[in-house]
Amino acid sequence: MGRARARNEDAILQRPGRGILAVADGMGGHAAGDIASRIAVDIVDDRTAHLPEAGAGAYLRDTVRAAHDAILRAAEADPELRGMGTTLTILYVDPEHRATIAHVGDSRAYRLRDGTLEQLTTDQTWVQEQVNAGLLSPEQARGHPFSAMLTCALGIEETELEVQILEHETEPDDLFLLCSDGLTARLHDDDLRLLLLEHSEPHHAARALVDAANEAGGPDNITVGLVRILGEGQEDGPGQGDGREQG
Ligand code: CA
């Protein structure tokens, strides 16, 4: 929930058996933000019940578009929900341990490998465009009054939906982090890296990240999902899938 918000507009979907993790961060008045993020992860849940053997990137892109359309339809049907939207970041680790990410908005996917934390997704925000153009430094972007202004989100008709698709080979012990901006608004990437290195067990690491964001003020909802890639012969965690441990 964070420390300042009365509602949780974030939603998370964890389906370890399928290799699916998704994070959505909703926006909109009344309960609309909660509804938008919930619709998004429900569509991901439905559409990933049967994943294709090939073409995961195209399939996830269609999944994001289906969620976008579902949110628009729900908003058309209920005036109270007009203008609701959400971010959506999906990670799929296939049975060969290849990772595919589909992304819209300013939630993020990171990968920790050999002690180095890399942000894989690009924020679709006004400040990120300014950083890309050399008009703001990353530090200025973080504290900027417009830091939360998205240039793209599901459910928003005014801008064209631009789905980022990323495909990565993985290595044993790679750790993927998906999070809403409530985690990254106050914590620097190096804070995240140190906490992930300090807590090797994913459930403990996720808890430590959320606690740190709350200790830094917790102005927003905070959502964290972690996936560790296991190597040959490594034990899965209790009740987990086939070499794709989540926390
Ligand atoms: Ca947020």
Tab-separated table of C-alpha atoms and ligand atoms in Angstrom:
chain	number	residue	atom	x	y	z
A	1	MET	CA	0.000	0.000	0.000
A	2	GLY	CA	2.815	2.422	0.847
A	3	ARG	CA	2.511	5.009	3.616
A	4	ALA	CA	0.547	7.789	1.925
A	5	ARG	CA	-2.135	6.116	-0.170
A	6	ALA	CA	-5.527	4.915	1.052
A	7	ARG	CA	-5.920	2.488	-1.879
A	8	ASN	CA	-3.684	0.067	-3.702
A	9	GLU	CA	-3.936	0.721	-7.427
A	10	ASP	CA	-1.152	-1.762	-8.234
A	11	ALA	CA	-1.879	-5.333	-9.282
A	12	ILE	CA	0.455	-8.312	-9.602
A	13	LEU	CA	0.047	-11.672	-11.287
A	14	GLN	CA	2.285	-14.609	-10.377
A	15	ARG	CA	1.977	-17.864	-12.314
A	16	PRO	CA	5.269	-19.683	-11.611
A	17	GLY	CA	4.140	-22.881	-13.319
A	18	ARG	CA	3.786	-20.958	-16.597
A	19	GLY	CA	6.848	-18.759	-16.093
A	20	ILE	CA	4.637	-15.650	-15.971
A	21	LEU	CA	4.983	-12.589	-13.762
A	22	ALA	CA	3.185	-9.293	-14.441
A	23	VAL	CA	2.926	-5.940	-12.672
A	24	ALA	CA	0.355	-3.215	-13.418
A	25	ASP	CA	0.068	0.233	-11.829
A	26	GLY	CA	-3.348	1.789	-12.337
A	27	MET	CA	-4.474	5.407	-12.433
A	28	GLY	CA	-7.806	7.180	-12.451
A	29	GLY	CA	-10.353	8.666	-10.059
A	30	HIS	CA	-12.547	6.805	-7.529
A	31	ALA	CA	-11.725	3.082	-7.783
A	32	ALA	CA	-10.878	3.292	-11.483
A	33	GLY	CA	-7.112	2.829	-11.090
A	34	ASP	CA	-7.620	-0.409	-9.146
A	35	ILE	CA	-10.029	-1.617	-11.810
A	36	ALA	CA	-7.744	-0.807	-14.739
A	37	SER	CA	-4.743	-2.628	-13.263
A	38	ARG	CA	-6.940	-5.584	-12.274
A	39	ILE	CA	-8.416	-5.854	-15.783
A	40	ALA	CA	-4.877	-5.814	-17.219
A	41	VAL	CA	-3.554	-8.670	-15.070
A	42	ASP	CA	-6.779	-10.667	-15.501
A	43	ILE	CA	-6.366	-10.500	-19.285
A	44	VAL	CA	-2.730	-11.587	-18.915
A	45	ASP	CA	-3.891	-14.466	-16.711
A	46	ASP	CA	-6.490	-15.596	-19.263
A	47	ARG	CA	-4.250	-15.250	-22.312
A	48	THR	CA	-1.206	-16.962	-20.788
A	49	ALA	CA	-3.123	-20.050	-19.672
A	50	HIS	CA	-2.067	-21.474	-23.064
A	51	LEU	CA	1.163	-19.997	-24.361
A	52	PRO	CA	2.365	-20.670	-27.913
A	53	GLU	CA	5.534	-22.732	-28.365
A	54	ALA	CA	7.042	-19.998	-30.540
A	55	GLY	CA	6.450	-16.307	-31.092
A	56	ALA	CA	6.182	-15.287	-27.436
A	57	GLY	CA	7.007	-11.650	-28.239
A	58	ALA	CA	4.149	-11.254	-30.714
A	59	TYR	CA	1.795	-13.143	-28.412
A	60	LEU	CA	2.592	-10.900	-25.440
A	61	ARG	CA	2.230	-7.790	-27.626
A	62	ASP	CA	-1.271	-8.974	-28.616
A	63	THR	CA	-1.979	-9.681	-24.948
A	64	VAL	CA	-1.101	-6.096	-23.997
A	65	ARG	CA	-3.327	-4.786	-26.817
A	66	ALA	CA	-6.186	-7.035	-25.645
A	67	ALA	CA	-5.838	-5.591	-22.133
A	68	HIS	CA	-5.826	-2.056	-23.567
A	69	ASP	CA	-9.034	-2.770	-25.502
A	70	ALA	CA	-10.708	-4.362	-22.462
A	71	ILE	CA	-9.962	-1.281	-20.332
A	72	LEU	CA	-11.328	1.036	-23.032
A	73	ARG	CA	-14.520	-1.046	-23.278
A	74	ALA	CA	-14.991	-1.008	-19.491
A	75	ALA	CA	-14.533	2.775	-19.440
A	76	GLU	CA	-17.058	3.235	-22.256
A	77	ALA	CA	-19.597	1.186	-20.306
A	78	ASP	CA	-19.281	3.192	-17.063
A	79	PRO	CA	-18.821	6.988	-16.982
A	80	GLU	CA	-17.235	6.725	-13.506
A	81	LEU	CA	-14.339	4.825	-15.055
A	82	ARG	CA	-13.617	7.244	-17.923
A	83	GLY	CA	-9.968	8.118	-18.202
A	84	MET	CA	-8.697	5.139	-16.216
A	85	GLY	CA	-5.436	3.645	-17.351
A	86	THR	CA	-2.589	1.427	-16.240
A	87	THR	CA	0.995	0.470	-16.854
A	88	LEU	CA	1.712	-3.174	-17.645
A	89	THR	CA	4.997	-5.065	-17.552
A	90	ILE	CA	4.973	-8.821	-18.268
A	91	LEU	CA	7.882	-11.252	-17.923
A	92	TYR	CA	7.653	-14.685	-19.515
A	93	VAL	CA	10.398	-17.250	-18.938
A	94	ASP	CA	9.832	-20.136	-21.338
A	95	PRO	CA	10.747	-23.795	-20.641
A	96	GLU	CA	14.145	-23.210	-22.344
A	97	HIS	CA	14.666	-20.309	-19.903
A	98	ARG	CA	14.530	-17.602	-22.558
A	99	ALA	CA	13.010	-14.420	-21.160
A	100	THR	CA	10.502	-12.249	-23.053
A	101	ILE	CA	9.311	-8.938	-21.637
A	102	ALA	CA	6.373	-6.840	-22.840
A	103	HIS	CA	6.135	-3.347	-21.408
A	104	VAL	CA	4.037	-0.170	-21.423
A	105	GLY	CA	4.408	2.737	-18.964
A	106	ASP	CA	6.783	3.356	-16.080
A	107	SER	CA	6.766	0.148	-14.107
A	108	ARG	CA	10.143	-1.517	-14.676
A	109	ALA	CA	11.932	-4.784	-15.323
A	110	TYR	CA	15.499	-5.170	-14.112
A	111	ARG	CA	17.989	-8.021	-14.314
A	112	LEU	CA	20.659	-8.710	-11.692
A	113	ARG	CA	23.528	-10.720	-13.180
A	114	ASP	CA	26.974	-11.213	-11.626
A	115	GLY	CA	26.310	-8.389	-9.173
A	116	THR	CA	25.317	-5.886	-11.877
A	117	LEU	CA	21.766	-4.523	-11.960
A	118	GLU	CA	20.493	-3.445	-15.365
A	119	GLN	CA	17.179	-1.735	-16.115
A	120	LEU	CA	15.831	-3.612	-19.136
A	121	THR	CA	12.663	-1.621	-19.855
A	122	THR	CA	12.575	2.056	-20.819
A	123	ASP	CA	10.181	4.311	-18.906
A	124	GLN	CA	7.498	5.752	-21.165
A	125	THR	CA	7.454	9.085	-19.369
A	126	TRP	CA	7.835	12.726	-20.293
A	127	VAL	CA	10.957	13.027	-18.098
A	128	GLN	CA	12.588	10.004	-19.782
A	129	GLU	CA	12.098	11.749	-23.145
A	130	GLN	CA	13.828	14.811	-21.690
A	131	VAL	CA	16.694	12.619	-20.439
A	132	ASN	CA	17.007	10.999	-23.881
A	133	ALA	CA	17.146	14.451	-25.467
A	134	GLY	CA	19.869	15.535	-23.027
A	135	LEU	CA	17.617	18.184	-21.440
A	136	LEU	CA	17.433	16.607	-17.966
A	137	SER	CA	19.893	14.468	-16.013
A	138	PRO	CA	18.555	11.174	-14.596
A	139	GLU	CA	18.798	12.751	-11.135
A	140	GLN	CA	16.770	15.796	-12.218
A	141	ALA	CA	14.211	13.458	-13.786
A	142	ARG	CA	13.767	11.526	-10.523
A	143	GLY	CA	12.790	14.604	-8.482
A	144	HIS	CA	10.934	16.397	-11.275
A	145	PRO	CA	7.335	17.535	-10.612
A	146	PHE	CA	6.299	15.823	-13.867
A	147	SER	CA	8.189	12.588	-13.099
A	148	ALA	CA	4.940	10.564	-13.040
A	149	MET	CA	3.616	11.893	-16.365
A	150	LEU	CA	3.318	8.937	-18.749
A	151	THR	CA	3.624	9.254	-22.502
A	152	CYS	CA	1.921	5.890	-23.003
A	153	ALA	CA	-0.464	3.759	-20.924
A	154	LEU	CA	-3.134	1.108	-21.413
A	155	GLY	CA	-6.644	2.564	-21.582
A	156	ILE	CA	-5.487	5.989	-22.799
A	157	GLU	CA	-6.755	6.689	-26.297
A	158	GLU	CA	-5.015	9.993	-26.957
A	159	THR	CA	-1.580	8.442	-27.471
A	160	GLU	CA	-0.683	5.486	-29.651
A	161	LEU	CA	-0.016	2.331	-27.645
A	162	GLU	CA	3.655	1.532	-28.038
A	163	VAL	CA	4.484	-1.927	-26.624
A	164	GLN	CA	8.143	-2.519	-25.884
A	165	ILE	CA	9.136	-6.153	-26.523
A	166	LEU	CA	12.487	-7.404	-25.208
A	167	GLU	CA	13.938	-10.880	-25.633
A	168	HIS	CA	16.866	-12.104	-23.548
A	169	GLU	CA	18.768	-15.325	-23.138
A	170	THR	CA	19.155	-16.074	-19.426
A	171	GLU	CA	21.930	-17.578	-17.327
A	172	PRO	CA	21.614	-19.614	-14.112
A	173	ASP	CA	21.240	-17.302	-11.098
A	174	ASP	CA	19.936	-14.369	-13.155
A	175	LEU	CA	17.422	-12.528	-10.996
A	176	PHE	CA	14.600	-10.571	-12.683
A	177	LEU	CA	12.865	-7.793	-10.761
A	178	LEU	CA	9.525	-6.337	-11.830
A	179	CYS	CA	8.273	-3.341	-9.865
A	180	SER	CA	5.895	-0.392	-9.866
A	181	ASP	CA	7.296	3.138	-9.642
A	182	GLY	CA	6.524	3.238	-5.913
A	183	LEU	CA	9.754	1.257	-5.506
A	184	THR	CA	11.955	3.300	-7.822
A	185	ALA	CA	10.642	6.821	-7.073
A	186	ARG	CA	12.658	6.970	-3.849
A	187	LEU	CA	15.292	4.236	-4.155
A	188	HIS	CA	18.243	4.461	-6.530
A	189	ASP	CA	19.258	1.513	-8.675
A	190	ASP	CA	22.291	1.027	-6.441
A	191	ASP	CA	20.039	0.762	-3.356
A	192	LEU	CA	18.065	-1.960	-5.141
A	193	ARG	CA	21.250	-3.762	-6.169
A	194	LEU	CA	22.680	-3.794	-2.638
A	195	LEU	CA	19.418	-5.057	-1.120
A	196	LEU	CA	19.136	-7.823	-3.727
A	197	LEU	CA	22.736	-8.895	-3.081
A	198	GLU	CA	22.172	-8.830	0.679
A	199	HIS	CA	19.051	-11.048	0.557
A	200	SER	CA	19.577	-14.052	-1.663
A	201	GLU	CA	16.179	-15.626	-0.974
A	202	PRO	CA	13.559	-13.971	-3.246
A	203	HIS	CA	10.787	-13.655	-0.645
A	204	HIS	CA	13.169	-11.960	1.804
A	205	ALA	CA	14.570	-9.727	-0.942
A	206	ALA	CA	11.073	-8.614	-2.023
A	207	ARG	CA	10.167	-7.813	1.576
A	208	ALA	CA	13.440	-5.887	2.097
A	209	LEU	CA	12.814	-3.788	-1.045
A	210	VAL	CA	9.256	-2.882	-0.006
A	211	ASP	CA	10.416	-2.059	3.540
A	212	ALA	CA	13.181	0.188	2.194
A	213	ALA	CA	10.731	2.063	-0.072
A	214	ASN	CA	8.413	2.591	2.898
A	215	GLU	CA	11.298	3.767	5.084
A	216	ALA	CA	12.148	6.269	2.329
A	217	GLY	CA	8.663	7.743	2.712
A	218	GLY	CA	6.434	5.272	0.856
A	219	PRO	CA	4.537	8.010	-1.004
A	220	ASP	CA	3.012	5.566	-3.496
A	221	ASN	CA	1.864	1.942	-3.715
A	222	ILE	CA	4.841	-0.430	-3.954
A	223	THR	CA	4.829	-3.706	-5.858
A	224	VAL	CA	7.803	-6.052	-6.272
A	225	GLY	CA	8.041	-9.403	-8.037
A	226	LEU	CA	11.219	-11.467	-8.386
A	227	VAL	CA	12.131	-14.432	-10.580
A	228	ARG	CA	15.371	-16.347	-10.168
A	229	ILE	CA	16.619	-18.568	-12.982
A	230	LEU	CA	17.816	-21.889	-11.587
A	231	GLY	CA	20.597	-23.945	-13.154
A	232	GLU	CA	20.671	-27.638	-14.033
A	233	GLY	CA	20.106	-29.752	-10.944
A	234	GLN	CA	19.282	-26.816	-8.661
A	235	GLU	CA	16.349	-27.377	-6.332
A	236	ASP	CA	13.176	-25.413	-6.943
A	237	GLY	CA	11.692	-23.591	-3.991
A	238	PRO	CA	8.666	-25.166	-2.286
A	239	GLY	CA	5.639	-25.398	-4.566
A	240	GLN	CA	7.420	-23.759	-7.461
A	241	GLY	CA	7.589	-24.528	-11.128
A	242	ASP	CA	10.261	-25.958	-13.334
A	243	GLY	CA	13.413	-24.020	-12.598
A	244	ARG	CA	11.743	-20.614	-12.490
A	245	GLU	CA	11.576	-19.660	-8.833
A	246	GLN	CA	9.494	-16.631	-7.878
A	247	GLY	CA	9.136	-14.496	-4.820
B	1	CA	CA	2.527	4.233	-8.959
